[in-house]
Amino acid sequence: AQSVSQHNHHVILSEAASLELGCNYSYGGTVNLFWYVQYPGQHLQLLLKYFSGDPLVKGIKGFEAEFIKSKFSFNLRKPSVQWSDTAEYFCAVKGGLDGYNKLIFGAGTRLAVHP
Amino acid sequence: DVKVTQSSRYLVKRTGEKVFLECVQDMDHENMFWYRQDPGLGLRLIYFSYDVKMKEKGDIPEGYSVSREKKERFSLILESASTNQTSMYLCASSLRGAAGELFFGEGSRLTVL
């Protein structure tokens, strides 16, 4: 069965610090990978996604993620965080090529950025 | 913008009551989903539907059922609510083949006493 592990459940950073959130998945075939973000009081929204091609994916708000197939990883990065990045971040995987878009999510990482 | 609307943001029910959670999307999406979100567990898929009157079990369907009579509406039903169903319930929709881009509603927080 597919699964997603997010190693950091809570991360606290100061503004301008660099961010890296870990995500590992288990699925041996073709995968699509995603990071979703949930800002306080808001709905979940897509941050970035990987389908194929360049393993370094750039998303909104200066976030990027790197797909490393050999490590089954898709870590999220941002060089310099802002207070407004305070949110919960979810990694998700879709295995296979069906069109149902059934995503498996990780447990989430709560990020708190202090001014 | 795609809009996914969940009719109830907060509900409080008693053990044994029947609970209906309604979700409507306005973008003609084929796929619709119900997840529950619990701290430390992330989002877990309860049921999904890929067409009217079609449904598939997700990872945690026990204690739940769903209904999709119209393309835009997907309902989650708790036949007899229990305290361990206290949770945040998230509805989402997507186009078929949209490769994982789900659009989420704001969630329905259910408390079962």
Short mmCIF file of C-alpha atoms in Angstrom, two decimals:
data_model
loop_
_atom_site.label_atom_id
_atom_site.label_comp_id
_atom_site.label_asym_id
_atom_site.label_seq_id
_atom_site.Cartn_x
_atom_site.Cartn_y
_atom_site.Cartn_z
CA ALA A 1 0.00 0.00 0.00
CA GLN A 2 1.08 3.53 -0.65
CA SER A 3 2.14 5.66 2.30
CA VAL A 4 3.71 9.04 2.95
CA SER A 5 5.98 9.96 5.87
CA GLN A 6 6.63 13.50 6.99
CA HIS A 7 9.40 13.43 9.54
CA ASN A 8 8.91 16.80 11.18
CA HIS A 9 5.58 17.32 12.90
CA HIS A 10 6.36 20.78 14.28
CA VAL A 11 8.94 23.25 13.03
CA ILE A 12 9.64 26.65 14.54
CA LEU A 13 11.77 29.16 12.63
CA SER A 14 12.65 32.81 12.74
CA GLU A 15 11.93 35.01 9.75
CA ALA A 16 14.61 34.81 7.03
CA ALA A 17 15.68 31.32 8.11
CA SER A 18 15.84 28.60 5.50
CA LEU A 19 13.24 25.84 5.47
CA GLU A 20 13.39 22.20 4.49
CA LEU A 21 10.52 19.84 5.22
CA GLY A 22 11.09 16.15 4.65
CA CYS A 23 8.73 13.84 2.78
CA ASN A 24 9.26 10.18 1.88
CA TYR A 25 6.80 7.94 0.11
CA SER A 26 6.45 4.25 -0.53
CA TYR A 27 5.34 3.26 -4.00
CA GLY A 28 7.40 1.48 -6.59
CA GLY A 29 5.77 2.66 -9.78
CA THR A 30 5.02 5.94 -11.47
CA VAL A 31 4.10 8.63 -8.98
CA ASN A 32 2.80 12.13 -8.95
CA LEU A 33 3.87 14.12 -5.89
CA PHE A 34 2.35 17.17 -4.26
CA TRP A 35 2.71 19.65 -1.47
CA TYR A 36 -0.46 21.24 -0.13
CA VAL A 37 -0.62 24.08 2.38
CA GLN A 38 -3.30 25.05 4.88
CA TYR A 39 -3.02 28.57 6.27
CA PRO A 40 -4.78 29.23 9.59
CA GLY A 41 -8.53 29.29 9.07
CA GLN A 42 -8.30 28.59 5.35
CA HIS A 43 -8.87 25.63 3.08
CA LEU A 44 -6.12 23.39 1.80
CA GLN A 45 -4.54 24.59 -1.41
CA LEU A 46 -1.96 23.27 -3.82
CA LEU A 47 1.57 24.61 -3.33
CA LEU A 48 3.36 22.66 -6.04
CA LYS A 49 3.34 19.35 -7.90
CA TYR A 50 5.64 16.98 -9.72
CA PHE A 51 4.54 14.83 -12.65
CA SER A 52 7.65 14.16 -14.70
CA GLY A 53 10.70 15.85 -16.18
CA ASP A 54 12.84 18.27 -14.18
CA PRO A 55 12.99 16.89 -10.64
CA LEU A 56 13.28 20.40 -9.21
CA VAL A 57 9.82 21.88 -9.10
CA LYS A 58 9.01 25.49 -8.34
CA GLY A 59 5.72 26.48 -6.78
CA ILE A 60 3.97 29.54 -5.48
CA LYS A 61 5.36 31.97 -2.92
CA GLY A 62 9.00 31.02 -3.50
CA PHE A 63 8.66 27.37 -2.51
CA GLU A 64 10.41 24.57 -4.38
CA ALA A 65 10.70 20.81 -4.00
CA GLU A 66 13.13 18.24 -5.29
CA PHE A 67 12.11 14.74 -6.36
CA ILE A 68 14.88 12.23 -5.66
CA LYS A 69 13.66 8.93 -7.06
CA SER A 70 16.45 6.84 -5.54
CA LYS A 71 15.53 8.09 -2.08
CA PHE A 72 11.74 8.07 -2.60
CA SER A 73 11.80 11.64 -1.35
CA PHE A 74 10.14 14.93 -2.25
CA ASN A 75 11.42 17.53 0.21
CA LEU A 76 10.01 21.05 0.33
CA ARG A 77 12.37 24.02 0.57
CA LYS A 78 12.31 27.76 0.85
CA PRO A 79 15.49 29.84 1.18
CA SER A 80 14.02 32.53 3.42
CA VAL A 81 10.72 32.13 5.26
CA GLN A 82 8.31 34.88 6.20
CA TRP A 83 5.84 35.18 9.04
CA SER A 84 3.06 34.65 6.48
CA ASP A 85 4.40 31.14 5.78
CA THR A 86 3.04 30.01 9.14
CA ALA A 87 0.78 27.13 8.15
CA GLU A 88 0.44 23.36 8.05
CA TYR A 89 2.11 21.63 5.11
CA PHE A 90 1.05 18.28 3.71
CA CYS A 91 2.94 16.05 1.32
CA ALA A 92 0.81 13.78 -0.88
CA VAL A 93 1.36 11.05 -3.44
CA LYS A 94 -0.72 9.65 -6.24
CA GLY A 95 0.46 6.32 -7.53
CA GLY A 96 -0.42 4.90 -10.91
CA LEU A 97 -1.96 6.41 -13.98
CA ASP A 98 -5.69 6.28 -13.33
CA GLY A 99 -7.66 9.47 -13.54
CA TYR A 100 -9.26 9.24 -10.13
CA ASN A 101 -6.74 11.48 -8.39
CA LYS A 102 -6.93 9.52 -5.17
CA LEU A 103 -4.22 11.15 -3.06
CA ILE A 104 -2.52 9.68 -0.02
CA PHE A 105 -1.45 12.37 2.43
CA GLY A 106 1.22 12.51 5.08
CA ALA A 107 0.54 13.49 8.67
CA GLY A 108 1.45 17.12 8.06
CA THR A 109 4.06 19.52 9.42
CA ARG A 110 3.04 22.58 11.40
CA LEU A 111 5.37 25.48 10.68
CA ALA A 112 5.46 28.49 12.96
CA VAL A 113 7.54 31.47 11.82
CA HIS A 114 8.39 34.08 14.42
CA PRO A 115 9.13 37.69 13.46
CA ASP B 1 -12.28 30.18 -9.22
CA VAL B 2 -13.38 26.70 -8.27
CA LYS B 3 -15.61 26.73 -5.26
CA VAL B 4 -16.25 23.75 -3.03
CA THR B 5 -18.86 24.53 -0.44
CA GLN B 6 -19.52 22.50 2.66
CA SER B 7 -22.87 23.40 4.09
CA SER B 8 -22.03 23.10 7.78
CA ARG B 9 -18.83 24.51 9.27
CA TYR B 10 -19.54 23.32 12.82
CA LEU B 11 -21.85 20.58 14.07
CA VAL B 12 -22.45 19.08 17.48
CA LYS B 13 -24.30 15.78 17.58
CA ARG B 14 -25.06 13.10 20.13
CA THR B 15 -23.92 9.50 20.00
CA GLY B 16 -26.27 7.44 17.85
CA GLU B 17 -27.62 10.34 15.81
CA LYS B 18 -27.62 10.23 12.01
CA VAL B 19 -25.42 12.93 10.51
CA PHE B 20 -25.41 14.34 6.98
CA LEU B 21 -22.51 16.37 5.66
CA GLU B 22 -23.16 18.06 2.34
CA CYS B 23 -20.68 19.22 -0.26
CA VAL B 24 -21.32 21.10 -3.50
CA GLN B 25 -18.81 22.05 -6.20
CA ASP B 26 -19.46 24.48 -9.03
CA MET B 27 -16.89 23.44 -11.65
CA ASP B 28 -18.43 20.34 -13.20
CA HIS B 29 -15.72 18.11 -11.73
CA GLU B 30 -16.13 14.38 -12.17
CA ASN B 31 -14.26 13.32 -9.03
CA MET B 32 -15.30 14.12 -5.49
CA PHE B 33 -13.76 13.03 -2.20
CA TRP B 34 -14.38 12.94 1.52
CA TYR B 35 -11.37 13.02 3.84
CA ARG B 36 -11.14 13.32 7.58
CA GLN B 37 -8.35 15.35 9.12
CA ASP B 38 -7.03 14.53 12.57
CA PRO B 39 -3.97 15.99 14.34
CA GLY B 40 -0.92 13.83 13.82
CA LEU B 41 -2.69 11.64 11.27
CA GLY B 42 -3.07 14.05 8.37
CA LEU B 43 -5.85 13.47 5.87
CA ARG B 44 -7.33 10.03 5.46
CA LEU B 45 -9.63 9.16 2.57
CA ILE B 46 -13.07 7.93 3.55
CA TYR B 47 -14.83 7.60 0.19
CA PHE B 48 -14.56 8.99 -3.27
CA SER B 49 -16.80 9.17 -6.30
CA TYR B 50 -15.76 9.37 -9.94
CA ASP B 51 -19.23 9.80 -11.43
CA VAL B 52 -22.87 10.21 -10.50
CA LYS B 53 -24.09 7.24 -8.46
CA MET B 54 -20.58 5.75 -8.45
CA LYS B 55 -18.57 5.42 -5.26
CA GLU B 56 -15.43 3.72 -4.06
CA LYS B 57 -14.22 3.04 -0.55
CA GLY B 58 -11.15 4.84 0.63
CA ASP B 59 -8.87 3.82 3.45
CA ILE B 60 -11.29 4.28 6.38
CA PRO B 61 -14.88 3.72 5.17
CA GLU B 62 -16.16 1.92 8.27
CA GLY B 63 -19.04 3.77 9.89
CA TYR B 64 -19.64 6.00 6.87
CA SER B 65 -21.63 5.95 3.68
CA VAL B 66 -21.94 8.38 0.79
CA SER B 67 -24.41 9.50 -1.81
CA ARG B 68 -23.90 11.15 -5.17
CA GLU B 69 -27.20 11.67 -6.94
CA LYS B 70 -26.08 14.76 -8.86
CA LYS B 71 -22.70 15.57 -10.32
CA GLU B 72 -22.17 18.67 -8.22
CA ARG B 73 -23.19 17.21 -4.85
CA PHE B 74 -21.51 14.59 -2.68
CA SER B 75 -22.91 13.73 0.72
CA LEU B 76 -21.24 11.94 3.62
CA ILE B 77 -23.52 10.07 5.99
CA LEU B 78 -22.81 8.82 9.47
CA GLU B 79 -25.62 6.36 10.13
CA SER B 80 -25.05 6.27 13.89
CA ALA B 81 -22.48 8.78 15.06
CA SER B 82 -19.90 7.73 17.61
CA THR B 83 -17.44 9.75 19.65
CA ASN B 84 -14.49 8.46 17.63
CA GLN B 85 -15.98 10.18 14.59
CA THR B 86 -15.34 13.58 16.15
CA SER B 87 -13.11 15.16 13.54
CA MET B 88 -12.68 17.71 10.78
CA TYR B 89 -14.23 16.49 7.54
CA LEU B 90 -12.91 17.83 4.24
CA CYS B 91 -14.61 17.59 0.89
CA ALA B 92 -12.61 17.94 -2.33
CA SER B 93 -13.20 17.75 -6.05
CA SER B 94 -11.11 17.39 -9.18
CA LEU B 95 -11.36 16.92 -12.90
CA ARG B 96 -10.79 13.38 -14.07
CA GLY B 97 -7.19 13.06 -15.17
CA ALA B 98 -6.19 16.33 -13.52
CA ALA B 99 -3.33 14.46 -11.89
CA GLY B 100 -3.95 15.23 -8.30
CA GLU B 101 -5.03 18.82 -8.27
CA LEU B 102 -7.76 18.66 -5.68
CA PHE B 103 -9.84 21.65 -4.69
CA PHE B 104 -10.90 21.59 -1.06
CA GLY B 105 -13.77 23.02 0.89
CA GLU B 106 -13.23 24.80 4.18
CA GLY B 107 -14.15 21.78 6.23
CA SER B 108 -16.89 20.69 8.61
CA ARG B 109 -15.88 20.26 12.22
CA LEU B 110 -18.03 17.58 13.80
CA THR B 111 -18.17 16.96 17.54
CA VAL B 112 -19.99 13.86 18.74
CA LEU B 113 -20.91 13.91 22.43
#
